[in-house]
Short mmCIF file of C-alpha atoms in Angstrom, two decimals:
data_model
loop_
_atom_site.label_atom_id
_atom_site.label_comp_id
_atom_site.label_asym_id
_atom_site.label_seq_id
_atom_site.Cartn_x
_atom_site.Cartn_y
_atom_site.Cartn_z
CA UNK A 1 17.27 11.17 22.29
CA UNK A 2 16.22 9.13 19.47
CA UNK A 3 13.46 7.33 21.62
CA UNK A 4 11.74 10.68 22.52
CA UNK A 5 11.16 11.50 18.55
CA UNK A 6 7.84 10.96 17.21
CA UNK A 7 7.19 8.22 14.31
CA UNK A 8 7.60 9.05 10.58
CA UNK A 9 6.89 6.72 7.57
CA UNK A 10 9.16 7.84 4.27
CA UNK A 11 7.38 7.20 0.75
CA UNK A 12 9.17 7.75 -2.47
CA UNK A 13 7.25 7.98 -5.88
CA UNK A 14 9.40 6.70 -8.43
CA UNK A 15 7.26 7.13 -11.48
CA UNK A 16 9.27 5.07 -13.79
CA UNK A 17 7.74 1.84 -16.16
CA UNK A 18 8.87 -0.12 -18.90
CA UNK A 19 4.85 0.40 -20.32
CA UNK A 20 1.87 1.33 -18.77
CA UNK A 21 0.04 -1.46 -17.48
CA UNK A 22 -3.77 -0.79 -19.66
CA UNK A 23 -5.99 -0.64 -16.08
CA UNK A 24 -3.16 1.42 -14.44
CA UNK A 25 -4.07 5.12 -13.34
CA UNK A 26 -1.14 5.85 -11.44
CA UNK A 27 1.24 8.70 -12.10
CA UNK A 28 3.50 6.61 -14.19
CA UNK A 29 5.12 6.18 -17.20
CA UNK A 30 7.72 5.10 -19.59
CA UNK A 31 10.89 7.73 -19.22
CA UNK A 32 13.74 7.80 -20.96
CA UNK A 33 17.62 7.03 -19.08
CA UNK A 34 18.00 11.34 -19.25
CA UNK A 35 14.66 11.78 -17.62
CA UNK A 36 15.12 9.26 -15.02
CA UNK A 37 18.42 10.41 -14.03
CA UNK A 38 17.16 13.83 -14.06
CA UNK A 39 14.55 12.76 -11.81
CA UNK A 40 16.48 10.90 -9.35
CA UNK A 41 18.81 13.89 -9.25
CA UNK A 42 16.30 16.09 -8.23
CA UNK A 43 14.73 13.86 -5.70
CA UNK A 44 18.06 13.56 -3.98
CA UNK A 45 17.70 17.82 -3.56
CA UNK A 46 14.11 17.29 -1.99
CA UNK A 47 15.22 13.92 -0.12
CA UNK A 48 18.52 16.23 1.63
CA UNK A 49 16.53 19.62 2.10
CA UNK A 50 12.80 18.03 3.47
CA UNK A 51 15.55 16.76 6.19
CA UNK A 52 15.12 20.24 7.87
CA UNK A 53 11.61 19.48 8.66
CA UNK A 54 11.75 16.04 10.05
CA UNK A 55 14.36 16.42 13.14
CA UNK A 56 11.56 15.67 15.66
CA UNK A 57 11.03 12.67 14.19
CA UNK A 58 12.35 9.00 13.15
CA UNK A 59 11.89 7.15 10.56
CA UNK A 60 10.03 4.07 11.28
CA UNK A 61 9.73 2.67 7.50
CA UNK A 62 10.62 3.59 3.93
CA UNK A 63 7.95 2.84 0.84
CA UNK A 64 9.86 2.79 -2.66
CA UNK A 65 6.63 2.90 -4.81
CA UNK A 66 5.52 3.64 -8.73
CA UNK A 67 5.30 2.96 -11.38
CA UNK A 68 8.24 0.47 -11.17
CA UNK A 69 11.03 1.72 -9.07
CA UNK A 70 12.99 -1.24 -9.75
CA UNK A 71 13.07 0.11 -13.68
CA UNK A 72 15.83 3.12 -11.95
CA UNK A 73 19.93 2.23 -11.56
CA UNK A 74 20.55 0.56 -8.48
CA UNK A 75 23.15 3.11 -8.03
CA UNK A 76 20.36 5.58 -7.72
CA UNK A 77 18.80 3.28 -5.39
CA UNK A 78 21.78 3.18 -2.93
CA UNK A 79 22.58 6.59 -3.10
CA UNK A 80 18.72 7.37 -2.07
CA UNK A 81 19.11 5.39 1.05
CA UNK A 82 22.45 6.82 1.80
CA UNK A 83 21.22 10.26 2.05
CA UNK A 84 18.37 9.33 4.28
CA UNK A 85 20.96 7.56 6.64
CA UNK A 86 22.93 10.83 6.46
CA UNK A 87 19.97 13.51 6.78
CA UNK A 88 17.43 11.54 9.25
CA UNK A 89 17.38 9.41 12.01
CA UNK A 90 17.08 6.26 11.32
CA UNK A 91 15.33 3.04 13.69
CA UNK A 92 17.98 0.39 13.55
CA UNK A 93 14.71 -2.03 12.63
CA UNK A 94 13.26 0.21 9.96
CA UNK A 95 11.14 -1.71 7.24
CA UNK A 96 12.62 -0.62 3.92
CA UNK A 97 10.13 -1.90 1.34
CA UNK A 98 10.69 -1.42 -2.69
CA UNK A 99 8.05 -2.30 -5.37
CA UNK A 100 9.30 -4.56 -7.99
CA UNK A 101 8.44 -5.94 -11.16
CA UNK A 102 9.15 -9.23 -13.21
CA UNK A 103 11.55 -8.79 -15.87
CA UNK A 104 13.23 -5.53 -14.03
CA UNK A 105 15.60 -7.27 -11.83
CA UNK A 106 18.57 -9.49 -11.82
CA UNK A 107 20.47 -10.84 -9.30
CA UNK A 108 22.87 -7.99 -9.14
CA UNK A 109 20.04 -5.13 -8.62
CA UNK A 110 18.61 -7.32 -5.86
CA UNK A 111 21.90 -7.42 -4.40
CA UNK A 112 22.62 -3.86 -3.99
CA UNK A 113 19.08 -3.86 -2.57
CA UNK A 114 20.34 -5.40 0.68
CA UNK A 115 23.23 -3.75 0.63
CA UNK A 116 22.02 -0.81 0.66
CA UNK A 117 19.55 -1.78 3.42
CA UNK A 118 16.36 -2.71 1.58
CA UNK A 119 14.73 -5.76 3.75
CA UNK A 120 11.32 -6.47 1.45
CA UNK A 121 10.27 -6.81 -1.80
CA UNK A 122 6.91 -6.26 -2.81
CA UNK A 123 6.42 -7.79 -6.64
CA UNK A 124 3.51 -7.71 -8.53
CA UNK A 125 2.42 -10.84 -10.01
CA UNK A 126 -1.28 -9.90 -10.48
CA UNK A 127 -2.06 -13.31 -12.22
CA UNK A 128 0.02 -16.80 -12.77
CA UNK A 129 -2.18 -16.90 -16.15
CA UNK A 130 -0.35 -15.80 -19.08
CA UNK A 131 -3.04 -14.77 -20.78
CA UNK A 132 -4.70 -12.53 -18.17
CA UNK A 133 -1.12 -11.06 -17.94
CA UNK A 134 -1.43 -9.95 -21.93
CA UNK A 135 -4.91 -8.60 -21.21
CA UNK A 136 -3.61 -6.48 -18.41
CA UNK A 137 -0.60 -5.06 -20.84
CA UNK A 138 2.01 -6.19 -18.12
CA UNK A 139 5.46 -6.98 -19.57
CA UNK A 140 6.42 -10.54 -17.90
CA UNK A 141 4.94 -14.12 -18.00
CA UNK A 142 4.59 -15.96 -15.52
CA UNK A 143 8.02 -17.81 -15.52
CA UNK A 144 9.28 -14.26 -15.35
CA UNK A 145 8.13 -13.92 -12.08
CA UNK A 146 9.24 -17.15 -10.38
CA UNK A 147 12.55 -16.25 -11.75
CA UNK A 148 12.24 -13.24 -9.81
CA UNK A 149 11.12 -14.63 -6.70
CA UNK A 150 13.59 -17.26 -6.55
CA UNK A 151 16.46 -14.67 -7.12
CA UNK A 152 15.19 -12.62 -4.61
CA UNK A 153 15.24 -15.79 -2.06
CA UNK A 154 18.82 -16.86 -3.09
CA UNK A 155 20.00 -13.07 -2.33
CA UNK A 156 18.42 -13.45 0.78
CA UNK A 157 15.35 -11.59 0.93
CA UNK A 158 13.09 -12.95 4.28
CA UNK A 159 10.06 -10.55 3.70
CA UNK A 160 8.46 -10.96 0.30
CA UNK A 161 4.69 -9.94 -0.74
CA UNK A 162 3.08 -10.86 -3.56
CA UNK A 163 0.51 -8.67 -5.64
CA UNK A 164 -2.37 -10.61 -7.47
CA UNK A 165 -5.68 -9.43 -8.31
CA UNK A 166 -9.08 -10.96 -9.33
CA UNK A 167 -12.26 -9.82 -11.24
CA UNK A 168 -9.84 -9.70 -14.41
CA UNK A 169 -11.40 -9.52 -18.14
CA UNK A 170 -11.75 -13.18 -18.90
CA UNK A 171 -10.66 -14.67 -15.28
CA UNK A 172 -12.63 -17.76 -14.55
CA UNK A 173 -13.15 -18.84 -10.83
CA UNK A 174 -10.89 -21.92 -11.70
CA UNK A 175 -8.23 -19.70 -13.28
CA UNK A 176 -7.75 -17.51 -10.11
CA UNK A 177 -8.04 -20.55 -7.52
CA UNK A 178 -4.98 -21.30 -9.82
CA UNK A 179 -3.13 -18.66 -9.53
CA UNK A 180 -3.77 -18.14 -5.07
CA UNK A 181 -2.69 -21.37 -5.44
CA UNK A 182 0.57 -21.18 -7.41
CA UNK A 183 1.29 -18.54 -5.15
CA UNK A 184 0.82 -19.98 -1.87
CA UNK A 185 3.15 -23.23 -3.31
CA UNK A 186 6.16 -20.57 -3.00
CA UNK A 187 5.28 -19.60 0.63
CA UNK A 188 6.21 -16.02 0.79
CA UNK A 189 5.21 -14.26 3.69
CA UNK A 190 2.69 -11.67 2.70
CA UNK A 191 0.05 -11.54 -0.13
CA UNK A 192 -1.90 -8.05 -0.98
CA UNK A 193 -5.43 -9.50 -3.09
CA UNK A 194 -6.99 -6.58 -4.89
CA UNK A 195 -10.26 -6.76 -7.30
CA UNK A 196 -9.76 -4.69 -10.38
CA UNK A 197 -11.07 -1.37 -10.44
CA UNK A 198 -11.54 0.01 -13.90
CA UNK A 199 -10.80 3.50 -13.70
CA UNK A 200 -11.57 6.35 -15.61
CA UNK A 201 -8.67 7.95 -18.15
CA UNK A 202 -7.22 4.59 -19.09
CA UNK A 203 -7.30 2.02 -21.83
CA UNK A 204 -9.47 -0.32 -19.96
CA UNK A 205 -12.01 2.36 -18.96
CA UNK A 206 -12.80 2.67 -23.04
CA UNK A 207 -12.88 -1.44 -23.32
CA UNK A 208 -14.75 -2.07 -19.95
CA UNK A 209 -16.14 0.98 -18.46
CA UNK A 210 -19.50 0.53 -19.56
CA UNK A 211 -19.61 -3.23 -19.11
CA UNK A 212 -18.59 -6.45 -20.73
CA UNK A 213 -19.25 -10.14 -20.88
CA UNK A 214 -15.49 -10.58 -20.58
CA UNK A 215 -15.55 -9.31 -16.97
CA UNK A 216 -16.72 -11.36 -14.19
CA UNK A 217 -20.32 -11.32 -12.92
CA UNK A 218 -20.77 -9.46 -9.69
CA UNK A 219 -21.71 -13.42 -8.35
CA UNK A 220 -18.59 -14.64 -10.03
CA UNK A 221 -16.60 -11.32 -8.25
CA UNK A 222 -18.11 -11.85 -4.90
CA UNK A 223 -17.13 -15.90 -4.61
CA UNK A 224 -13.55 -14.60 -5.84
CA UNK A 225 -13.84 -12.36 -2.77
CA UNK A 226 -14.75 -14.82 -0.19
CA UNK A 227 -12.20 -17.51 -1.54
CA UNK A 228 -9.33 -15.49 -1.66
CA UNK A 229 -10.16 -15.20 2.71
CA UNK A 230 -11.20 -19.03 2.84
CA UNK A 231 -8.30 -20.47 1.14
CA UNK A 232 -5.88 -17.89 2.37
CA UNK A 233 -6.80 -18.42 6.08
CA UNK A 234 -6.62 -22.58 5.55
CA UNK A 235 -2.75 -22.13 4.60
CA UNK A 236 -1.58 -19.79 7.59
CA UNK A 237 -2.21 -16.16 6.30
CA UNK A 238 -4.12 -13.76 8.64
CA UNK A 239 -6.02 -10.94 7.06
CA UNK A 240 -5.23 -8.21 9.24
CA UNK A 241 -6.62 -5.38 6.78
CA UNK A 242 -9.20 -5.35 4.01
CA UNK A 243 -7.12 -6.70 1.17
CA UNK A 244 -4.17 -7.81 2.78
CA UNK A 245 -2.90 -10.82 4.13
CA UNK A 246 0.23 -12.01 6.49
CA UNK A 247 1.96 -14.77 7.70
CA UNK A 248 2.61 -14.29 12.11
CA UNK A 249 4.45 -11.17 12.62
CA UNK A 250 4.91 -10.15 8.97
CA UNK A 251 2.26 -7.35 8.60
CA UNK A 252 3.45 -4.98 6.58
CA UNK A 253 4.53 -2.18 8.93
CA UNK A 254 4.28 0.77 6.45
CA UNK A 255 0.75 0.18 5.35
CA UNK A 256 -0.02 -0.32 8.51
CA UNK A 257 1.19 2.91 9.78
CA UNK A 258 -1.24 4.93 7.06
CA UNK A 259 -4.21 2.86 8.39
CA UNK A 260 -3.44 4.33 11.91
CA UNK A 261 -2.33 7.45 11.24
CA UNK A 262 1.39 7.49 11.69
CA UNK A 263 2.62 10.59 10.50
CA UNK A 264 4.01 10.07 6.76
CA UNK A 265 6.47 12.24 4.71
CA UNK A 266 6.20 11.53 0.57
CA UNK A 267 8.89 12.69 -1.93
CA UNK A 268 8.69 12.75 -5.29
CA UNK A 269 5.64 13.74 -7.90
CA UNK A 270 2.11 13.56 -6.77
CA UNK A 271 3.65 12.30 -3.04
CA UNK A 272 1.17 13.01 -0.70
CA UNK A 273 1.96 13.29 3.02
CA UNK A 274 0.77 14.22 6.31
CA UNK A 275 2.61 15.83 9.25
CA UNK A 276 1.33 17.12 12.95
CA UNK A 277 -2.21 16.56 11.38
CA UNK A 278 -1.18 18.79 7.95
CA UNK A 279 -1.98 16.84 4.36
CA UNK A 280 -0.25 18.53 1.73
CA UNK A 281 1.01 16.91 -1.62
CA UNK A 282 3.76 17.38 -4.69
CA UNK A 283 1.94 18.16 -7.58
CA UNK A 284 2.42 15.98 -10.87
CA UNK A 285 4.32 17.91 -13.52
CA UNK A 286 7.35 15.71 -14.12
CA UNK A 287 9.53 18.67 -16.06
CA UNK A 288 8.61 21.35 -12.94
CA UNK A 289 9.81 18.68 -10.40
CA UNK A 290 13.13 18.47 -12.54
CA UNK A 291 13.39 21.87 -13.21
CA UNK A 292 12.30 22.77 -9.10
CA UNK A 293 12.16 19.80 -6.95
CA UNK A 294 11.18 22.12 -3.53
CA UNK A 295 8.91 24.53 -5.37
CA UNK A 296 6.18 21.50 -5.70
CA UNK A 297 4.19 21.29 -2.49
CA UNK A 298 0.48 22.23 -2.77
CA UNK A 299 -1.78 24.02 -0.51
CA UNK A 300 -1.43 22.76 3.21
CA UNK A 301 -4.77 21.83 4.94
CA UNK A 302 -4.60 21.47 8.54
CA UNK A 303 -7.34 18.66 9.45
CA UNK A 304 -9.93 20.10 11.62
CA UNK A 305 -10.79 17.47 15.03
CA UNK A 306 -13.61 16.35 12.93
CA UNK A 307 -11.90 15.27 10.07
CA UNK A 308 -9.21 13.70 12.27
CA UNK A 309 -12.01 11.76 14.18
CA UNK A 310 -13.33 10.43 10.72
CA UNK A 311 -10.15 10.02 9.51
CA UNK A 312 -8.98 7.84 12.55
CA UNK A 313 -12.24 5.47 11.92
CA UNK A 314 -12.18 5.24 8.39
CA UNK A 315 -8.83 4.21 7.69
CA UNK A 316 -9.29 2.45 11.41
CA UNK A 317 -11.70 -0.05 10.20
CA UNK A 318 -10.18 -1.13 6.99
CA UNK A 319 -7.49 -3.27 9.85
CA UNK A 320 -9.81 -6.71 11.00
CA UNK A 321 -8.27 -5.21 14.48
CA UNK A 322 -10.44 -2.48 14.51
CA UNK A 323 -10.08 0.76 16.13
CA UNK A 324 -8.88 0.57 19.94
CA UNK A 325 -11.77 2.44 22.34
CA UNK A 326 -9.63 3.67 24.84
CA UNK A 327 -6.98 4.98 21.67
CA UNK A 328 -9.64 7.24 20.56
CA UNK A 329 -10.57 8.23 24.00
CA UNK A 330 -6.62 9.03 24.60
CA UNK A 331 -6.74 11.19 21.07
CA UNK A 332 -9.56 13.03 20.94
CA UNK A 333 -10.72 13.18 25.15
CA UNK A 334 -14.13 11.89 23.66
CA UNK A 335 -15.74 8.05 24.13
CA UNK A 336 -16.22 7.10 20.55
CA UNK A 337 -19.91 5.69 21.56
CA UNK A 338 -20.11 9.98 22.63
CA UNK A 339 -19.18 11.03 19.08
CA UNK A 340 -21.03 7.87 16.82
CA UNK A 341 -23.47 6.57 18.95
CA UNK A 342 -26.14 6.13 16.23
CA UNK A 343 -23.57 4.91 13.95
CA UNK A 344 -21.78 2.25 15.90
CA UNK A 345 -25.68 0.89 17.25
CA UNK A 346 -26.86 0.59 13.38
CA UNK A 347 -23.70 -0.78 12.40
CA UNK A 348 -23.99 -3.70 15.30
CA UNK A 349 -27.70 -3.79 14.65
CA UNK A 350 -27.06 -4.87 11.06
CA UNK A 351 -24.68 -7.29 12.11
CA UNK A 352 -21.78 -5.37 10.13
CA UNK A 353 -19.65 -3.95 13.33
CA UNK A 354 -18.74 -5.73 16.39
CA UNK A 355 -16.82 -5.37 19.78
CA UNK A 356 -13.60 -6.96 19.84
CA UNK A 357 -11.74 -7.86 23.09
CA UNK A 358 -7.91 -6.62 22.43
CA UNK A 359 -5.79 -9.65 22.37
CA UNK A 360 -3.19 -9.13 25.78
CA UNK A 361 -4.55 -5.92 26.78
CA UNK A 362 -7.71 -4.03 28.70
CA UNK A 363 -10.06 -2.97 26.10
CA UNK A 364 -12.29 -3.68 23.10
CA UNK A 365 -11.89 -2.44 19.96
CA UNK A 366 -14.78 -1.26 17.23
CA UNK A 367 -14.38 -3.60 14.06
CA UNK A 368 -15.90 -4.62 11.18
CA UNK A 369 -17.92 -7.92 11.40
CA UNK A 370 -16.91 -10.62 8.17
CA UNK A 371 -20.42 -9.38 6.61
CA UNK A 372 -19.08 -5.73 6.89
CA UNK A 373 -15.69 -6.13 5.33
CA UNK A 374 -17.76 -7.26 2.08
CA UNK A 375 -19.30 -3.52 2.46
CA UNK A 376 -16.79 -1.84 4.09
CA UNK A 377 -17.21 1.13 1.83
CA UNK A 378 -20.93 1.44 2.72
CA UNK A 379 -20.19 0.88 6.58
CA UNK A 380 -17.22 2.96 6.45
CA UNK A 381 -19.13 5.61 5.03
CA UNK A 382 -21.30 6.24 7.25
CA UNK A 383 -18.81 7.46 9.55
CA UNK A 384 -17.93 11.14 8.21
CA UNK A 385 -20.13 13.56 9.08
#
């Protein structure tokens, strides 16, 4: 019976782009129409035969991430979801999110999107300024976009996010204030608000990585930081994890699920996944995952109850819910005050964790306090052993 299966979240790499965005360090790139049918062919194979593995469970939600898996056939698309409607079963309420870009969509592509059972969009704006756009490398302007959004609205789509991100080379505080603002005008009903990491290995790392006047002063960063929450929060949008933001109801269910440890199955290159408390991952050779879509799974590591415990507060804490006290009881036959005493007193002795009564249940829940979601890493931190 379906309701006796356990929980499963479904992520899909699709490692496609038009260009590679110059702070991007995913495993992405710009593929030819051979390639990417090659590749969609193959992750049909591991989509059908991973199947064998996953009759205990259901599948809760679906990810479609990148790269830019809206740069693949639609047809490929549609055929992906009809093979896990064939192989797996299926909630008849499953979130079926697909990352989207400006400039990669028309009206048609978002059409077969709901037909074939795709319910949100996720499209990455990053900034309303045109010229922070250029600086970031990304291919669409900021009329791009709202022609995007407001095709996706006239096909019907309910459940929208909307990437931006601040601490950009040149940003000003007026210029992002702009662009929350812009954003916010077209009321969609979730907005993910990420500061710019500049990571090692890509364009921006040789520009930036060792400083520059162009980027924003850590003051200048940190008022970004607390206005994004301030002006967020004054139109209607609850932050319910670290760098995320929702209208009532419209969390997104998938993220969601990694923060508390739903079980998670990803397909595709570089996927990662964990099972019954197993973490195991595709490697990232494009031409072996053609050539041998099943033959890609790395090493699996069974999480020891130690690394589950950290696991379970770490990616706990990053939700403004916290993590439940009586859940970790239930998990792990342990208070948590048994296993991080010391911690959880320092933490609420610095002011940057606090109790939280459980809104319509018995209970309290460990969270971060406003001062510790600035630090979160630090705080968060000091929870693995």
């Amino acid at each position: 019976m379906m309701e006796d299966k356990k929980a499963l979240e479904l992520y899909f790499h699709i490692p496609f782009c038009v260009r590679k965005c110059l702070y991007c360090d995913f495993l992405s790139g710009p593929y030819g129409d051979a390639d990417r049918e090659a590749y969609m062919k193959a992750l049909f194979v591991e989509a059908r035969e991973r199947a064998a593995d996953c009759s205990d469970y259901r599948i809760t939600s679906i990810f479609i991430g990148g790269g830019t898996p809206s740069v693949a056939e639609e047809s490929a698309i549609s055929k992906l979801m009809d093979i896990i409607r064939e192989c797996y079963y299926t909630d008849s309420d499953m979130e079926v999110t697909i990352e989207v870009n400006p400039g990669t969509v028309n009206a048609d592509k978002l059409r077969a999107y709901r037909a074939a059972g795709i319910n949100r969009l996720s499209i990455g704006l990053q900034s309303a300024n045109n010229r922070e756009l250029q600086t970031l490398g990304r291919i669409h302007t900021y009329d791009d976009f709202l022609e995007t959004y407001s095709m996706a609205r006239e096909e019907g789509f309910t459940n929208i996010n909307v990437d931006i991100m601040s601490a950009l080379p040149g940003q000003t505080m007026e210029s992002y204030t702009d662009t929350l603002e812009k954003v916010l005008e077209l009321s969609p009903e979730h907005i993910s608000a990420y500061s710019l990491i500049v990571e090692e290995g890509t364009p921006f790392f040789g520009q930036y990585g060792q400083g520059s006047d162009l980027l924003p002063d850590e003051d200048t960063e940190r008022e970004m930081y607390k206005q994004t929450a301030e002006i967020l929060a004054s139109k209607g949008y609850k932050r319910y994890e670290i760098s995320n933001y929702a209208t009532e109801g419209m969390e997104c269910r998938h993220n969601t699920g990694y923060w508390n440890r739903t079980a998670y199955l990803g397909l595709g290159i570089g996927a990662a996944s964990m099972m019954n408390n197993c973490r195991f991952t595709n490697g990232p050779d494009f031409r072996a995952y053609i050539s041998n879509p099943l033959g890609q799974r790395g090493e699996v590591t069974e999480l020891s109850l130690q690394e589950q415990m950290e696991e379970t507060m770490y990616l706990g804490l990053r939700m403004t819910a916290g993590v439940p006290a009586e859940d970790f009881r239930r998990i792990f036959g342990r208070d948590m005050e048994q296993v991080y005493g010391e911690v959880i007193r320092w933490g609420i002795g610095e002011g940057l964790l606090q109790y939280k009564e459980i809104s319509g249940m018995v209970g309290r829940s460990l969270a971060l306090t406003d001062r510790g979601l600035d630090v979160s890493n630090y705080v968060m931190a000091r929870f693995l052993f």
